[in-house]
mmCIF file of C-alpha atoms and ligand atoms in Angstrom:
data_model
loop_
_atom_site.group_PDB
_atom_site.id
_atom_site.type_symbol
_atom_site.label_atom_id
_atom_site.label_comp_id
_atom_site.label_asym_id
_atom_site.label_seq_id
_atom_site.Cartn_x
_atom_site.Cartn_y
_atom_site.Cartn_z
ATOM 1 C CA UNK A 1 0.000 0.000 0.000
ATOM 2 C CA UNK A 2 1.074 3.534 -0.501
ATOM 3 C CA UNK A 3 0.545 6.149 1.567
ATOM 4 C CA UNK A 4 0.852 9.693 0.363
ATOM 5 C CA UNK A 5 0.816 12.451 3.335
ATOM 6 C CA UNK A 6 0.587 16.194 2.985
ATOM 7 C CA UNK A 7 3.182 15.754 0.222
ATOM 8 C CA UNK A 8 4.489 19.405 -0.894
ATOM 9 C CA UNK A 9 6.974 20.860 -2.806
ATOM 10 C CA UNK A 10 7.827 24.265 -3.087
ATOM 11 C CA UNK A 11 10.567 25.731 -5.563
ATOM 12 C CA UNK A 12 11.395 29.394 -3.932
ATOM 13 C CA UNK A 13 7.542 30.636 -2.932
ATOM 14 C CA UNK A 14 5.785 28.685 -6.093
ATOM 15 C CA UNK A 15 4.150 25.423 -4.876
ATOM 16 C CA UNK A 16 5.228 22.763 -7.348
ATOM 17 C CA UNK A 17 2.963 20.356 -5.133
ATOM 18 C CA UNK A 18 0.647 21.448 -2.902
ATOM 19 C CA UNK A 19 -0.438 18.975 0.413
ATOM 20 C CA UNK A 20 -1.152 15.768 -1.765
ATOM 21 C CA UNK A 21 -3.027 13.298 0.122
ATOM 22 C CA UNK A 22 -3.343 9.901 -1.215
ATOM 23 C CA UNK A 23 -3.962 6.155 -0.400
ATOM 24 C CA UNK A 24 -2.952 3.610 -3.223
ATOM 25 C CA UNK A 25 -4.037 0.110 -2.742
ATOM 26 C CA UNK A 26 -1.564 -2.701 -3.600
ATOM 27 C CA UNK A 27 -2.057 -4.157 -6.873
ATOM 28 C CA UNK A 28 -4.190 -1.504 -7.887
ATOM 29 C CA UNK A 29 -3.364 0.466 -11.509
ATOM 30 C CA UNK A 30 -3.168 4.384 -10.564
ATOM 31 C CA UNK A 31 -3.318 6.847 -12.965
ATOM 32 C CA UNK A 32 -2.400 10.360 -12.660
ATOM 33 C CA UNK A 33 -3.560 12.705 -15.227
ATOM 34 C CA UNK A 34 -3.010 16.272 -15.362
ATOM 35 C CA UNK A 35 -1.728 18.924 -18.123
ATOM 36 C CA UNK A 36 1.359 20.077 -18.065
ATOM 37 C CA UNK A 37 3.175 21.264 -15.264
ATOM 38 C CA UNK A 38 0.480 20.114 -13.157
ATOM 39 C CA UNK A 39 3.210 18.313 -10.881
ATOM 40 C CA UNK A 40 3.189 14.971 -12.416
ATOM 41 C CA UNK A 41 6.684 14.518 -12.838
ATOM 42 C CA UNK A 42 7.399 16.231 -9.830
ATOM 43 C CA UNK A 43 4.876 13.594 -7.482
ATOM 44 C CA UNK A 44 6.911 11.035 -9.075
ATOM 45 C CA UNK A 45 10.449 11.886 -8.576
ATOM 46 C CA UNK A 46 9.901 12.195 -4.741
ATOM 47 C CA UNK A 47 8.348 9.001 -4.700
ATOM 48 C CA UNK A 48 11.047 7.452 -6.457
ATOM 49 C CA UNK A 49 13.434 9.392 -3.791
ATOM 50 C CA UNK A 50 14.990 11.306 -6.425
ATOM 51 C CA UNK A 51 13.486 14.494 -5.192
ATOM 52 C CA UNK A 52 13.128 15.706 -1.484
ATOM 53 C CA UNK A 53 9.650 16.840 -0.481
ATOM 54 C CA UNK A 54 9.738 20.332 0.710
ATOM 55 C CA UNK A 55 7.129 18.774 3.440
ATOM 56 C CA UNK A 56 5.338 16.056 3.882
ATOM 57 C CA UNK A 57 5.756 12.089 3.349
ATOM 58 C CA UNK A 58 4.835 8.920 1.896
ATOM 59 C CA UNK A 59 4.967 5.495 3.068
ATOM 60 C CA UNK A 60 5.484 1.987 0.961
ATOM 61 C CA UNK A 61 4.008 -0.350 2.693
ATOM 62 C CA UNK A 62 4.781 1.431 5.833
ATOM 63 C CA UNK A 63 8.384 2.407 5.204
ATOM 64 C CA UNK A 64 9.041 5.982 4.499
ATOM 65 C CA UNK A 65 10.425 7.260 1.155
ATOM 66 C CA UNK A 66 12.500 10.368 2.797
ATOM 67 C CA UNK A 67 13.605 8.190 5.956
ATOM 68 C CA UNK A 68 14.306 4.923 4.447
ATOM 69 C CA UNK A 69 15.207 5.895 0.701
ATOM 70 C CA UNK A 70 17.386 3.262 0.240
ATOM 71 C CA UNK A 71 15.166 0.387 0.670
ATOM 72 C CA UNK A 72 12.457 2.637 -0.933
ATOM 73 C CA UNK A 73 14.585 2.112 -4.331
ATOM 74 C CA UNK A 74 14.770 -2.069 -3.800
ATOM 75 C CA UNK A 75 11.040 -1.642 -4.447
ATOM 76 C CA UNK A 76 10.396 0.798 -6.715
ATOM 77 C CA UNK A 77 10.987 0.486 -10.454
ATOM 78 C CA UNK A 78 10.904 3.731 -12.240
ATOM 79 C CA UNK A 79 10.563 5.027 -15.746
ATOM 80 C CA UNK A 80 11.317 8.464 -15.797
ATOM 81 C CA UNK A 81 9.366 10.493 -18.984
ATOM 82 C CA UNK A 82 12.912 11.122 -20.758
ATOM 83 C CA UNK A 83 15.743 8.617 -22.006
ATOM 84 C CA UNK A 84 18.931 9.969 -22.029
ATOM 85 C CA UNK A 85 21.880 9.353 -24.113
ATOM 86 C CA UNK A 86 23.543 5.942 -24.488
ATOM 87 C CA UNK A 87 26.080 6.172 -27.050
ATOM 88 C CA UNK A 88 27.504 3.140 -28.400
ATOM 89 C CA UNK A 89 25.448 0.806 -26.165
ATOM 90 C CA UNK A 90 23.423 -1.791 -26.759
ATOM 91 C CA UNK A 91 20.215 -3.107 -25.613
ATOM 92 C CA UNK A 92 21.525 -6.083 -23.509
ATOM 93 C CA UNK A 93 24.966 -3.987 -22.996
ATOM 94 C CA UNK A 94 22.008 -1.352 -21.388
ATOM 95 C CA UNK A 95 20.088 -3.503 -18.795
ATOM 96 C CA UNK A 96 23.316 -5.269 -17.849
ATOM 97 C CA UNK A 97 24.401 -2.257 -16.503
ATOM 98 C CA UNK A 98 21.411 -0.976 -14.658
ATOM 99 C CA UNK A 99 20.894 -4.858 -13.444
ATOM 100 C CA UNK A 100 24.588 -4.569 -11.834
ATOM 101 C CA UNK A 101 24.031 -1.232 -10.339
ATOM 102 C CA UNK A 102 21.238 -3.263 -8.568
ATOM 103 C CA UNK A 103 23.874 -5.610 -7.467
ATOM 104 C CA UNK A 104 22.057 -8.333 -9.765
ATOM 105 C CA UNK A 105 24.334 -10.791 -10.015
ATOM 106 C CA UNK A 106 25.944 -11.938 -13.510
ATOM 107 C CA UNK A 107 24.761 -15.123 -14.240
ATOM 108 C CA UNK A 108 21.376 -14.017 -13.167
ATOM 109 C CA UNK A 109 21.323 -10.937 -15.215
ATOM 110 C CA UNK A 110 22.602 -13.086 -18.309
ATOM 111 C CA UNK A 111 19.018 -15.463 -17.315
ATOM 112 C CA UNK A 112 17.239 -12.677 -16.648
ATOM 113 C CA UNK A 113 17.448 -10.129 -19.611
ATOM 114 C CA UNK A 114 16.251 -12.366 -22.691
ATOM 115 C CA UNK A 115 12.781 -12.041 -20.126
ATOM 116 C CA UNK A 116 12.659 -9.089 -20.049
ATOM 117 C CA UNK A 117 13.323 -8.121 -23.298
ATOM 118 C CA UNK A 118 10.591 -10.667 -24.068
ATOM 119 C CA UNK A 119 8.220 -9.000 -21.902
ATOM 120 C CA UNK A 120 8.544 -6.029 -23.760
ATOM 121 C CA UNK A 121 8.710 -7.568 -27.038
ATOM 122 C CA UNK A 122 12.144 -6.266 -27.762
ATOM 123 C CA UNK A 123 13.760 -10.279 -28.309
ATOM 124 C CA UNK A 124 15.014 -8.995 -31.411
ATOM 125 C CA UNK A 125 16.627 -5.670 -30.657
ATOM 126 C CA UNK A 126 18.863 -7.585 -28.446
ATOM 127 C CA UNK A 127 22.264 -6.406 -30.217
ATOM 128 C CA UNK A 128 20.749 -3.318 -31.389
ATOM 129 C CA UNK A 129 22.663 0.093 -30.251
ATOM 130 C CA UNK A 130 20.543 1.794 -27.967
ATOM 131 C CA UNK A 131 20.579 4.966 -29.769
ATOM 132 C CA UNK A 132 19.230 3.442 -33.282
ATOM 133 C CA UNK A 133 15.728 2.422 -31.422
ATOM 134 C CA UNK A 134 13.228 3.846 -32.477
ATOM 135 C CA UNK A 135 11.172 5.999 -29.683
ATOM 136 C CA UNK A 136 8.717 3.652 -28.898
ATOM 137 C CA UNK A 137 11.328 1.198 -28.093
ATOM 138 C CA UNK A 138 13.368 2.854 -26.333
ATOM 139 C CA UNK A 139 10.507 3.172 -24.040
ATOM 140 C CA UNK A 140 9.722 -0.370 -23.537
ATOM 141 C CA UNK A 141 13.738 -0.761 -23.412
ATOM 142 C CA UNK A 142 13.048 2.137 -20.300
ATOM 143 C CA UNK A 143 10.365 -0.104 -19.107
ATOM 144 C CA UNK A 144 12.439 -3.621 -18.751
ATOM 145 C CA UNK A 145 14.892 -1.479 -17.317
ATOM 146 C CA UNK A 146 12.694 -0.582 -14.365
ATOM 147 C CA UNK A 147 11.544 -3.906 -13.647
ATOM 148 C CA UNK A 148 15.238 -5.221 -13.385
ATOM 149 C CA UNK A 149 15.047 -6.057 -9.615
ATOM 150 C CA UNK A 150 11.277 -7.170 -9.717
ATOM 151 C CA UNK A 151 10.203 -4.032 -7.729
ATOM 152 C CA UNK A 152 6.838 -4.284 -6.113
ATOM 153 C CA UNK A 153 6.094 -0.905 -7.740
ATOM 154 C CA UNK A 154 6.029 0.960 -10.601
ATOM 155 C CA UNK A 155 6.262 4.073 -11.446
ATOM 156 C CA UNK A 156 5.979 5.291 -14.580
ATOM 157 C CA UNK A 157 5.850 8.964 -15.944
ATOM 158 C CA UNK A 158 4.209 9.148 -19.574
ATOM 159 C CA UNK A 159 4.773 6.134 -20.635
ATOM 160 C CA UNK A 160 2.639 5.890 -23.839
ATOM 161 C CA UNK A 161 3.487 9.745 -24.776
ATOM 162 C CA UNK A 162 4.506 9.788 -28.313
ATOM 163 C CA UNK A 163 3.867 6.310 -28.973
ATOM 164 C CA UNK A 164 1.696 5.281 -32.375
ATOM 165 C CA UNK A 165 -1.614 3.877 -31.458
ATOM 166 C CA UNK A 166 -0.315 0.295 -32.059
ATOM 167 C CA UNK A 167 2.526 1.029 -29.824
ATOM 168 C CA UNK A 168 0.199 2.604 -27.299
ATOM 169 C CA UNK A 169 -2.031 -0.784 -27.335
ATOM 170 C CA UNK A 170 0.803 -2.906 -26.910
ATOM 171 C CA UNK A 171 2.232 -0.751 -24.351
ATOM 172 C CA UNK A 172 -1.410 -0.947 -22.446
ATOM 173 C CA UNK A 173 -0.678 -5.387 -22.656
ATOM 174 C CA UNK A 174 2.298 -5.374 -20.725
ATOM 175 C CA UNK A 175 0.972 -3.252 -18.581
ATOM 176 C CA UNK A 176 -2.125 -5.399 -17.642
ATOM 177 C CA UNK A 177 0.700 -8.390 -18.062
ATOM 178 C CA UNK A 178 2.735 -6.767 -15.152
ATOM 179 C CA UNK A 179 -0.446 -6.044 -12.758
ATOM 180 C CA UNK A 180 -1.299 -9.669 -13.455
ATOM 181 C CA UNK A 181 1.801 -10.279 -12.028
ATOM 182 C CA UNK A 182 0.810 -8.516 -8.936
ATOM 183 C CA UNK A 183 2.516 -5.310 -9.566
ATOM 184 C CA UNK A 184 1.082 -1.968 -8.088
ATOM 185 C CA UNK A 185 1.491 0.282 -11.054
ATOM 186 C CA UNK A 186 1.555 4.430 -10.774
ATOM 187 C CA UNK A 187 1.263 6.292 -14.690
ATOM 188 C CA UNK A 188 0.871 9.448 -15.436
ATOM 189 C CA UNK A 189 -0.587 11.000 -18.702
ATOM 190 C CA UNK A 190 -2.295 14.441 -19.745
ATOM 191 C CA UNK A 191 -5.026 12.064 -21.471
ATOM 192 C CA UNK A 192 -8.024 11.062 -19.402
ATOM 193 C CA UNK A 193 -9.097 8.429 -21.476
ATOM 194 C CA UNK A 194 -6.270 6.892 -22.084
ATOM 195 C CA UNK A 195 -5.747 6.166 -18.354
ATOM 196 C CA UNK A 196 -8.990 5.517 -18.275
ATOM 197 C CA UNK A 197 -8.675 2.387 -20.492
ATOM 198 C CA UNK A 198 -5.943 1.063 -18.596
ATOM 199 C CA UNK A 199 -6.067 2.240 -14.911
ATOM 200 C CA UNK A 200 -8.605 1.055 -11.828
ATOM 201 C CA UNK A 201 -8.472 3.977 -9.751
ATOM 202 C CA UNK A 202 -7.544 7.578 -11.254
ATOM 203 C CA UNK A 203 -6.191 11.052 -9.314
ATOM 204 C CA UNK A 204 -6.565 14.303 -11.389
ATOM 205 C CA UNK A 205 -4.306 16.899 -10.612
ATOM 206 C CA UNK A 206 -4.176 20.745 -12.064
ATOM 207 C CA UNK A 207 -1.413 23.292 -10.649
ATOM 208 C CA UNK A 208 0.320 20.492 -7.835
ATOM 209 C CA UNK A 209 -3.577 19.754 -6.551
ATOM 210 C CA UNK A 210 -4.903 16.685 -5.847
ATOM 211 C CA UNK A 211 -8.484 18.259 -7.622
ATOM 212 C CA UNK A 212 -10.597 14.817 -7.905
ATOM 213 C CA UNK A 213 -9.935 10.738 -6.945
ATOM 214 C CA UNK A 214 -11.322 7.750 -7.207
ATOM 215 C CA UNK A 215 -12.162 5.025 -9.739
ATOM 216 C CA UNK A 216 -12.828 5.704 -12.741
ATOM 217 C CA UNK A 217 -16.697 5.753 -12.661
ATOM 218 C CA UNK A 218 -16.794 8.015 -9.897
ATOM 219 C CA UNK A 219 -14.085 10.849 -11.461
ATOM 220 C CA UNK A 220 -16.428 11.104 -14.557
ATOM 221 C CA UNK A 221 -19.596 11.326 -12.355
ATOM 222 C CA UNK A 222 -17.835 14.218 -10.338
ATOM 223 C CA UNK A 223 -16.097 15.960 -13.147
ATOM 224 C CA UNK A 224 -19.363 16.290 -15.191
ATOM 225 C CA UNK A 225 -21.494 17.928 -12.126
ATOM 226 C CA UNK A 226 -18.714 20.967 -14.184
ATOM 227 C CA UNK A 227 -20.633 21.100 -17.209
ATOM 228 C CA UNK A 228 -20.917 22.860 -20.587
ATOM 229 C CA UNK A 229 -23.405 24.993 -22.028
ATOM 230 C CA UNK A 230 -24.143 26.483 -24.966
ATOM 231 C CA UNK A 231 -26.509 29.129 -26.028
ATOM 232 C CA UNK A 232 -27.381 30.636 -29.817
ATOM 233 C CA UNK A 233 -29.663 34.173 -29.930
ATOM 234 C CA UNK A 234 -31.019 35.679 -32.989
ATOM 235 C CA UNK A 235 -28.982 38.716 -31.803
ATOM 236 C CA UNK A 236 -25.171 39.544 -31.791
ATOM 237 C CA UNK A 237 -22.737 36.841 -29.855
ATOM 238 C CA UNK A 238 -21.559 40.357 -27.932
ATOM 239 C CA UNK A 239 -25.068 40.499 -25.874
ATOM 240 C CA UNK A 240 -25.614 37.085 -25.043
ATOM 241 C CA UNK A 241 -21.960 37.420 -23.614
ATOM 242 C CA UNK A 242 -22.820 40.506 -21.831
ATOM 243 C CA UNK A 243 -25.784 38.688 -20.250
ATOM 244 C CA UNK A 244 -24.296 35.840 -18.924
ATOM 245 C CA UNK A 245 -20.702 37.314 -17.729
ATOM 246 C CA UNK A 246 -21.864 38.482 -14.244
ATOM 247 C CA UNK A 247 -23.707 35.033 -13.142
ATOM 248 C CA UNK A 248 -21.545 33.727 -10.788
ATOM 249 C CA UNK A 249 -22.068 30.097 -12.080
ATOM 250 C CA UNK A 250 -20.951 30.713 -15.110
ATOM 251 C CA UNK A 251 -16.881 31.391 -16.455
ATOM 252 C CA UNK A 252 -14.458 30.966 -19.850
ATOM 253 C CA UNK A 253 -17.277 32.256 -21.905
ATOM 254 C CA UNK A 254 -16.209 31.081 -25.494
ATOM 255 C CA UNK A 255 -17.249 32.934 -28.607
ATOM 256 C CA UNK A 256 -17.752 30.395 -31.736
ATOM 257 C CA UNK A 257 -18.169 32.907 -34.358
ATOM 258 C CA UNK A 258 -19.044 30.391 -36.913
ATOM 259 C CA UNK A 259 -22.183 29.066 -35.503
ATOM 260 C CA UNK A 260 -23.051 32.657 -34.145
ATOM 261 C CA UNK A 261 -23.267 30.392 -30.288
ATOM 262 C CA UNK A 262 -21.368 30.876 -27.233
ATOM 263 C CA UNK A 263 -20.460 28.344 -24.973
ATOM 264 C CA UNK A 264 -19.349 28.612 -20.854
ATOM 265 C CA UNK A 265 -18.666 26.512 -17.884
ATOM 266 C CA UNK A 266 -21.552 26.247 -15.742
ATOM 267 C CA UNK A 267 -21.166 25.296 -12.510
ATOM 268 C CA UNK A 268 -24.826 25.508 -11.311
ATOM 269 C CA UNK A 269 -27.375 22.936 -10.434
ATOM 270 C CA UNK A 270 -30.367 21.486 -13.087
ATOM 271 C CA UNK A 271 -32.661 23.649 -11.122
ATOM 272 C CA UNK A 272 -30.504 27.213 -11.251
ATOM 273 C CA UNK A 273 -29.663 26.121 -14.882
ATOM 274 C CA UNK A 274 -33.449 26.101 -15.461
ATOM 275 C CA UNK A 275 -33.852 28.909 -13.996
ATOM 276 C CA UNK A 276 -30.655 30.854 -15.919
ATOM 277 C CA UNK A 277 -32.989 29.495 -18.875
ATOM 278 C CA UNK A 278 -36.019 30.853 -17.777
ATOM 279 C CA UNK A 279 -34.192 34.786 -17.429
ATOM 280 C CA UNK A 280 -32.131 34.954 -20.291
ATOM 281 C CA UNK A 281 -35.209 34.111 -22.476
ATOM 282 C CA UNK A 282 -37.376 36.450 -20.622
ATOM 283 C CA UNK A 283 -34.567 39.192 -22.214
ATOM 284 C CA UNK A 284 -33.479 37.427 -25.628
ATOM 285 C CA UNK A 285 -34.545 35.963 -28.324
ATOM 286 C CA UNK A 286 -32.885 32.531 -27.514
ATOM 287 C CA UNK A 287 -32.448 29.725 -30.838
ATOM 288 C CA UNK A 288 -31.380 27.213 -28.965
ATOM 289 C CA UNK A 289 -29.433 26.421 -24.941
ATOM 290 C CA UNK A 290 -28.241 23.453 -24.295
ATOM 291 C CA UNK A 291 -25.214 21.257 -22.519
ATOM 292 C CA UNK A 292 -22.688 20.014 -24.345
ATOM 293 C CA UNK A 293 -22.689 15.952 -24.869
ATOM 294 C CA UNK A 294 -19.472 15.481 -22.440
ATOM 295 C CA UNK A 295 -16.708 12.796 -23.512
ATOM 296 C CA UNK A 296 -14.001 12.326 -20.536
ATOM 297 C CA UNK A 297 -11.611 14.636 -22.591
ATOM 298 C CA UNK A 298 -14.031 17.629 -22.445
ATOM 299 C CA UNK A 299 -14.567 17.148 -18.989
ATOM 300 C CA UNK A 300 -11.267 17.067 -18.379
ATOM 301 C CA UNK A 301 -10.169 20.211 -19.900
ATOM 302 C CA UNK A 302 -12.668 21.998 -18.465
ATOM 303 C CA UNK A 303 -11.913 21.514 -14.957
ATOM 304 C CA UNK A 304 -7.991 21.664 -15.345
ATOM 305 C CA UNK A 305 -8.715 25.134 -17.254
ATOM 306 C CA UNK A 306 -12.198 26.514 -16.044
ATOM 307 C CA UNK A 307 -12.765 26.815 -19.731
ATOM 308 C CA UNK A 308 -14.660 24.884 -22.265
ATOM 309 C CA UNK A 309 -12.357 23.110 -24.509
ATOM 310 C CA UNK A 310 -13.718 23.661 -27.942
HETATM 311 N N1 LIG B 1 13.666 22.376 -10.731
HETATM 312 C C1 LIG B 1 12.632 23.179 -10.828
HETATM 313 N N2 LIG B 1 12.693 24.472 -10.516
HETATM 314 C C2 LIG B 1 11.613 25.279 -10.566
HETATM 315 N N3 LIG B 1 10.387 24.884 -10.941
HETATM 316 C C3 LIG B 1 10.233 23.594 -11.268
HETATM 317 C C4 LIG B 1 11.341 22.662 -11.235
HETATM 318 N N4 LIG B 1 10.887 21.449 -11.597
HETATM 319 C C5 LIG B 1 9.571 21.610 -11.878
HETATM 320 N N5 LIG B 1 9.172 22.876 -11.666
HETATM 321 C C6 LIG B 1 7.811 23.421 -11.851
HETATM 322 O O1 LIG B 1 6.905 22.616 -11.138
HETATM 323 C C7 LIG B 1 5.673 22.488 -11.849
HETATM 324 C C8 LIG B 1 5.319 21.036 -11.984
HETATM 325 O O2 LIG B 1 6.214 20.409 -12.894
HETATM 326 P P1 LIG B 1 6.108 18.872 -13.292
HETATM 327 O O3 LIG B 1 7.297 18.540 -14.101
HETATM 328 O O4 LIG B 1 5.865 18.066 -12.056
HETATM 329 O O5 LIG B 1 4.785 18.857 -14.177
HETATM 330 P P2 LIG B 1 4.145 17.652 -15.019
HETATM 331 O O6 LIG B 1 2.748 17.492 -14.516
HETATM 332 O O7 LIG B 1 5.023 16.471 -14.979
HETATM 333 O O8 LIG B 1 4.089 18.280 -16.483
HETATM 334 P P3 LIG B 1 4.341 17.605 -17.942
HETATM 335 O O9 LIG B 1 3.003 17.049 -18.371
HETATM 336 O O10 LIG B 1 4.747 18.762 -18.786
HETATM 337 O O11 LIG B 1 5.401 16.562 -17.808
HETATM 338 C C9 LIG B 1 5.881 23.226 -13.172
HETATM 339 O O12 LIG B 1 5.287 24.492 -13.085
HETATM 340 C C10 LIG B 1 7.380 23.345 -13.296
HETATM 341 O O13 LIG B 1 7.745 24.500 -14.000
HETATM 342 MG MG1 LIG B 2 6.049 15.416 -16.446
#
């Protein structure tokens, strides 16, 4: 289990991370979405003990990252969201050397690396110099390479980013291969849904806030109470703006000059919406008002921006 508490991270007075709190079950598949700079990266490096928390803690199974670091990494595979530079190495050349610095033994890492590179489906890069793979397999390389000392844990940053969608599906199998395993696996991604394909529980963060948790049923059910509306007058765009800009439920008001609509956030309830209705065609000669049909990625953008998306 992982226990995230009142993680923060400040860089001079801007929080990076802002009192994270967070329980992660073991086995479970957590995904962390958020755009970027939303503290992604930044959640991950501490719990991978690369980066010091400015205050608070977390605790693997009980043991705590900033006390106990050390035995933090024996369980902990990470995939950090860049590569790095490995001249004139090659693919079995690269996880022998991060199985050593794990004090993996020879003959097993010799056993132990046709696996992996199996698991990834990289059997035949084997010889390959690092630096010729192509980007989507240097991240599965990056992903053998963090399961080297068969951590409990993953953690992986981006993963699938700039993957092809084949790439991206095959990525998502060895993923569900490792939590069949019995792996607890952390990922991060700015895309909702494709977290939501692959992940059982899901934590949305926006400017180093924990803003919404839970599975991923329940984050769609409480990101869409935020929803999207869009009204067309048979007047100018300019008025129905003026109209609506001083509710207090409403904000990001969105011009779309080509359908002669706008569009807001609406944070009200059905019955204050009804009632928004009910004025605003008391004034105006309203066409049409109406919420926007919602797909995760909307919803998404809208809350991490306080803007509709389109
Ligand atoms: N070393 C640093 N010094 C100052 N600010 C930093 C430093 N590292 C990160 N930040 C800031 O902290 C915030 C969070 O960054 P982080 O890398 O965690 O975001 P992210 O969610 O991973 O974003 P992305 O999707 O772009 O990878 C950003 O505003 C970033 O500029
Ligand atoms: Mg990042």
């Amino acid at each position: 289990m992982i226990e995230i508490i009142g993680l923060t991270k400040k860089y001079g007075s801007f929080y990076a991370l802002q009192d994270l709190n967070l329980t992660i079950e073991e086995g479970v598949v957590f995904g962390f979405v958020g755009a970027n700079g939303a503290g992604k990266s930044t959640t991950f490096s501490i719990l991978s003990t690369l980066l010091q928390p400015t205050a608070g803690d977390a605790f693997i199974n009980g043991v705590s990252i900033t006390k106990n670091p050390q035995e933090i990494r024996s369980r902990i595979g990470y995939m950090p969201d860049f590569f790095g530079v490995y001249d004139q190495l090659k693919a079995e050349e690269y996880l022998d050397f991060y199985g050593a610095s794990y004090g993996i033994k020879s003959d097993e890492r010799k056993a132990l690396i046709p696996k992996l590179l199996s698991l990834v489906n990289l059997e035949d890069k084997r010889y390959e110099y690092v630096d010729h793979l192509s980007r989507g397999m240097k991240q599965r390389l990056c992903l053998a390479r963090s399961l080297i000392h068969d951590p409990e844990i993953l953690i992986l940053d981006e993963p699938a980013s700039g993957l092809d969608p084949r790439a991206r599906v095959e990525m998502r199998d060895i993923l569900k291969q490792l939590k069949s395993m019995g792996k607890t696996i952390l990922i991060s991604s700015h895309i909702l849904p494709e977290l939501a394909e692959m992940c059982d529980n899901i934590g949305v963060i926006d400017s180093g806030k924990l803003i919404a948790h839970g599975s991923v049923h329940e984050i769609q059910a409480q990101l869409q109470q935020d929803k999207i509306l869009h009204v067309r007058a048979a007047i100018e765009t300019a008025e129905l703006v003026r109209f609506f800009e001083g509710d207090p439920f409403v904000s990001g008001i969105t011009i779309d000059e080509g359908s002669g609509s706008i569009s807001f956030h609406y944070r009200g309830d059905d019955l204050q919406q009804a009632e928004l209705l009910k004025q605003v065609s008391a004034v105006l000669p309203i066409l049409s008002f109406h919420p926007e049909e919602t797909d995760l990625e909307d919803v998404f953008m809208a809350i991490t921006k306080g803007v509709a998306s389109k």
